[in-house]
mmCIF file of C-alpha atoms in Angstrom:
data_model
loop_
_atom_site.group_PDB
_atom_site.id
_atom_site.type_symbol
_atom_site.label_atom_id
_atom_site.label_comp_id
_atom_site.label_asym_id
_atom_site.label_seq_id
_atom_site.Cartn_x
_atom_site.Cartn_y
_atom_site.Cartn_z
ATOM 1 C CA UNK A 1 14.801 46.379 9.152
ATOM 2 C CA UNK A 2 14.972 49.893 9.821
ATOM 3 C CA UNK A 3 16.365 52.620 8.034
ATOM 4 C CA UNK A 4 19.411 53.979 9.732
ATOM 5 C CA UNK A 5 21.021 51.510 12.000
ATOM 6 C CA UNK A 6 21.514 54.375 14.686
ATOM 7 C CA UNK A 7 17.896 54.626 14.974
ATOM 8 C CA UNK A 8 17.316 51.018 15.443
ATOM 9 C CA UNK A 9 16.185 49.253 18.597
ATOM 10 C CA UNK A 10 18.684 47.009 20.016
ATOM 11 C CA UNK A 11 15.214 44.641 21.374
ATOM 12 C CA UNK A 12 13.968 45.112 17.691
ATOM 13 C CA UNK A 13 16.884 43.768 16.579
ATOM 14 C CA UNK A 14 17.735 40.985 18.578
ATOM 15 C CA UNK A 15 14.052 39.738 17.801
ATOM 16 C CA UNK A 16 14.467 39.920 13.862
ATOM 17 C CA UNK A 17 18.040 38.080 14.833
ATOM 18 C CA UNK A 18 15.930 35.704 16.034
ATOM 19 C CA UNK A 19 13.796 35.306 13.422
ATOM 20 C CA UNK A 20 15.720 35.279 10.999
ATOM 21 C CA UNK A 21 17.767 32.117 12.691
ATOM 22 C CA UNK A 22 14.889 30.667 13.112
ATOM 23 C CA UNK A 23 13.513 30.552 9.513
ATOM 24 C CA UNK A 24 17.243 29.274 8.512
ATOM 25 C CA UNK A 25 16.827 26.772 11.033
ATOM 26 C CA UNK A 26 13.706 25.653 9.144
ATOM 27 C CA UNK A 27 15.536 26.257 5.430
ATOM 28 C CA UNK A 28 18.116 24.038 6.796
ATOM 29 C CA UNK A 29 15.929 21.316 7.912
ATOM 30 C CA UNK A 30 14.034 21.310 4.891
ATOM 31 C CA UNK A 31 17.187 20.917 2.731
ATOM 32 C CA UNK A 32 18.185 18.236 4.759
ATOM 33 C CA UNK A 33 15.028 16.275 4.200
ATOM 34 C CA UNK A 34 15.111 17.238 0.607
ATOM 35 C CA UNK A 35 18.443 15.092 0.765
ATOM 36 C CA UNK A 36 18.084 12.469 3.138
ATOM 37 C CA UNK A 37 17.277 9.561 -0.321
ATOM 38 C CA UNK A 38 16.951 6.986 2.206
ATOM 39 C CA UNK A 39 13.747 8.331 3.679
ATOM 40 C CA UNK A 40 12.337 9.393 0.722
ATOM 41 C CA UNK A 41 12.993 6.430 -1.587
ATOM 42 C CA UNK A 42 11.337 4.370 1.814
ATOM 43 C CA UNK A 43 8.213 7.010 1.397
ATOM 44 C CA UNK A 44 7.713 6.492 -1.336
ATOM 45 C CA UNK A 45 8.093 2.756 -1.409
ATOM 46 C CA UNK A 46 5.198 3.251 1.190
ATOM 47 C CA UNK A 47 2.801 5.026 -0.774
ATOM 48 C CA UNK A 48 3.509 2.795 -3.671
ATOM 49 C CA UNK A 49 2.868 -0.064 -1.789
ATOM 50 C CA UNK A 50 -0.629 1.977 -0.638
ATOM 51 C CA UNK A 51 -1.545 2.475 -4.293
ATOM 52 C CA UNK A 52 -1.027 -1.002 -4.701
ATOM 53 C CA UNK A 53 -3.350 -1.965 -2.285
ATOM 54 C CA UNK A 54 -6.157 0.390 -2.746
ATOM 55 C CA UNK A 55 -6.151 -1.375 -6.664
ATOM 56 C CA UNK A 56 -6.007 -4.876 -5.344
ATOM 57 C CA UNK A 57 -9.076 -3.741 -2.986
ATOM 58 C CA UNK A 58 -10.961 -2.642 -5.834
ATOM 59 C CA UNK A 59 -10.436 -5.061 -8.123
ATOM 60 C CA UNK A 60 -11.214 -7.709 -5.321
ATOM 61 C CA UNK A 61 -14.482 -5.228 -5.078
ATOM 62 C CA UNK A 62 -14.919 -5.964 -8.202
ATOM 63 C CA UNK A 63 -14.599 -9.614 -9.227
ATOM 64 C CA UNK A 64 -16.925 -9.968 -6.409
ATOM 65 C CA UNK A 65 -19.392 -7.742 -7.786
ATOM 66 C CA UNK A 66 -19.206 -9.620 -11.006
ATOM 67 C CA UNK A 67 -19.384 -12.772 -9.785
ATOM 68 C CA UNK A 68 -22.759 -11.954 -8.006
ATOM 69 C CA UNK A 69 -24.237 -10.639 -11.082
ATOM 70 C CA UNK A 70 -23.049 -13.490 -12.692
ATOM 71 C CA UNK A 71 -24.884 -15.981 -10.349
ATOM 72 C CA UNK A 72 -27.556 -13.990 -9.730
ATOM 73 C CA UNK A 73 -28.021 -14.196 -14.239
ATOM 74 C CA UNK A 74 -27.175 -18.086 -14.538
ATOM 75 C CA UNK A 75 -30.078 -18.742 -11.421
ATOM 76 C CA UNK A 76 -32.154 -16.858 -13.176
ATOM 77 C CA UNK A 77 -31.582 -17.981 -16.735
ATOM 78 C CA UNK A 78 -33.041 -21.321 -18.330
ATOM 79 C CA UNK A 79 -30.196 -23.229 -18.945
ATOM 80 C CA UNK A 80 -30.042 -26.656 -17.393
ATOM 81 C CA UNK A 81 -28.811 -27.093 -14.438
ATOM 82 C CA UNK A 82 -25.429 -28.490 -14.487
ATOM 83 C CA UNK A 83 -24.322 -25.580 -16.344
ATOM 84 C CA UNK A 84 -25.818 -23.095 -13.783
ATOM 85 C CA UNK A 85 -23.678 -24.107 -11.125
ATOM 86 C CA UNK A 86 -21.535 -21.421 -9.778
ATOM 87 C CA UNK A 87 -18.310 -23.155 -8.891
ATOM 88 C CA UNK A 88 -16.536 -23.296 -12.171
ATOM 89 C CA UNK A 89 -17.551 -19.542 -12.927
ATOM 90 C CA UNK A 90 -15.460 -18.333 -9.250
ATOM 91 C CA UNK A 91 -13.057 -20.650 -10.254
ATOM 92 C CA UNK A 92 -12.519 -18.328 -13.732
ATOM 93 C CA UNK A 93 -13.033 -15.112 -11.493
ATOM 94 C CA UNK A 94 -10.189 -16.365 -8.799
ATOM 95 C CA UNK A 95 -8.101 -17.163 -11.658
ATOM 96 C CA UNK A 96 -8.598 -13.554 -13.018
ATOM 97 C CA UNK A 97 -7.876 -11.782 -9.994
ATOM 98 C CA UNK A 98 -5.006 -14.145 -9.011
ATOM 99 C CA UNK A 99 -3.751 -13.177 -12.717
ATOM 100 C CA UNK A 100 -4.601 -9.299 -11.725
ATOM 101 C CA UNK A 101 -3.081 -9.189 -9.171
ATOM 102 C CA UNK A 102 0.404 -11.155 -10.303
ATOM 103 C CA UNK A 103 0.755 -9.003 -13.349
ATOM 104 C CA UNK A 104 0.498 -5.533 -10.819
ATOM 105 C CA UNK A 105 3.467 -6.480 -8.997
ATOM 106 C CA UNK A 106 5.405 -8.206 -11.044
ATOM 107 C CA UNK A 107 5.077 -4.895 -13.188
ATOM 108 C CA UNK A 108 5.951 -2.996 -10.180
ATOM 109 C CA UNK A 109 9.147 -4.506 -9.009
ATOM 110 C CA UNK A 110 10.564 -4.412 -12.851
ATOM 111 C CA UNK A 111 10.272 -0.438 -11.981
#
């Protein structure tokens, strides 16, 4: 502000009025969300749930990636060929995801 309130413009003054309410308007909004638990706990339920996701994805990614190398090893190896066969190998890999993925939320929802 200025300094001698005789000197002041009334225009200049209603504008840093203004202003001013509006940046308390903002402080006050900001508090509010700051206290509104509902909406946060559910945000950040959300990204939890995102994080969650983006691991199962990968590790999906993954198995998948193994399991083609795996193959790709067992065609290409000399063993006979009963025991080449890929089945009972994505079997195992399901089962590990499956197991993955079950201990990742179950370890979630105990938090």
């Amino acid at each position: 502000m200025s300094d001698s309130p005789a000197s002041a413009d009334p225009q200049q003054l209603r504008a840093e009025i203004e202003q001013t309410r509006a940046e308390l308007g903002d402080t006050v909004q900001q508090l509010a969300a700051k206290a509104d638990v509902r909406t946060r706990a559910k945000q950040a339920l959300g990204d939890a749930t995102d994080q969650v996701k983006q691991k199962l994805t990968d590790a999906k990614d993954q198995a998948a990636q193994a399991a083609t190398t795996a193959k790709q090893q067992l065609a290409n190896s000399d063993l006979p060929a009963p025991i080449r066969r890929p089945l009972p190998l994505a079997a195992i890999g399901a089962a590990a995801v499956a197991a993955i993925i079950l201990l990742i939320v179950v370890t979630r929802r105990r938090r």
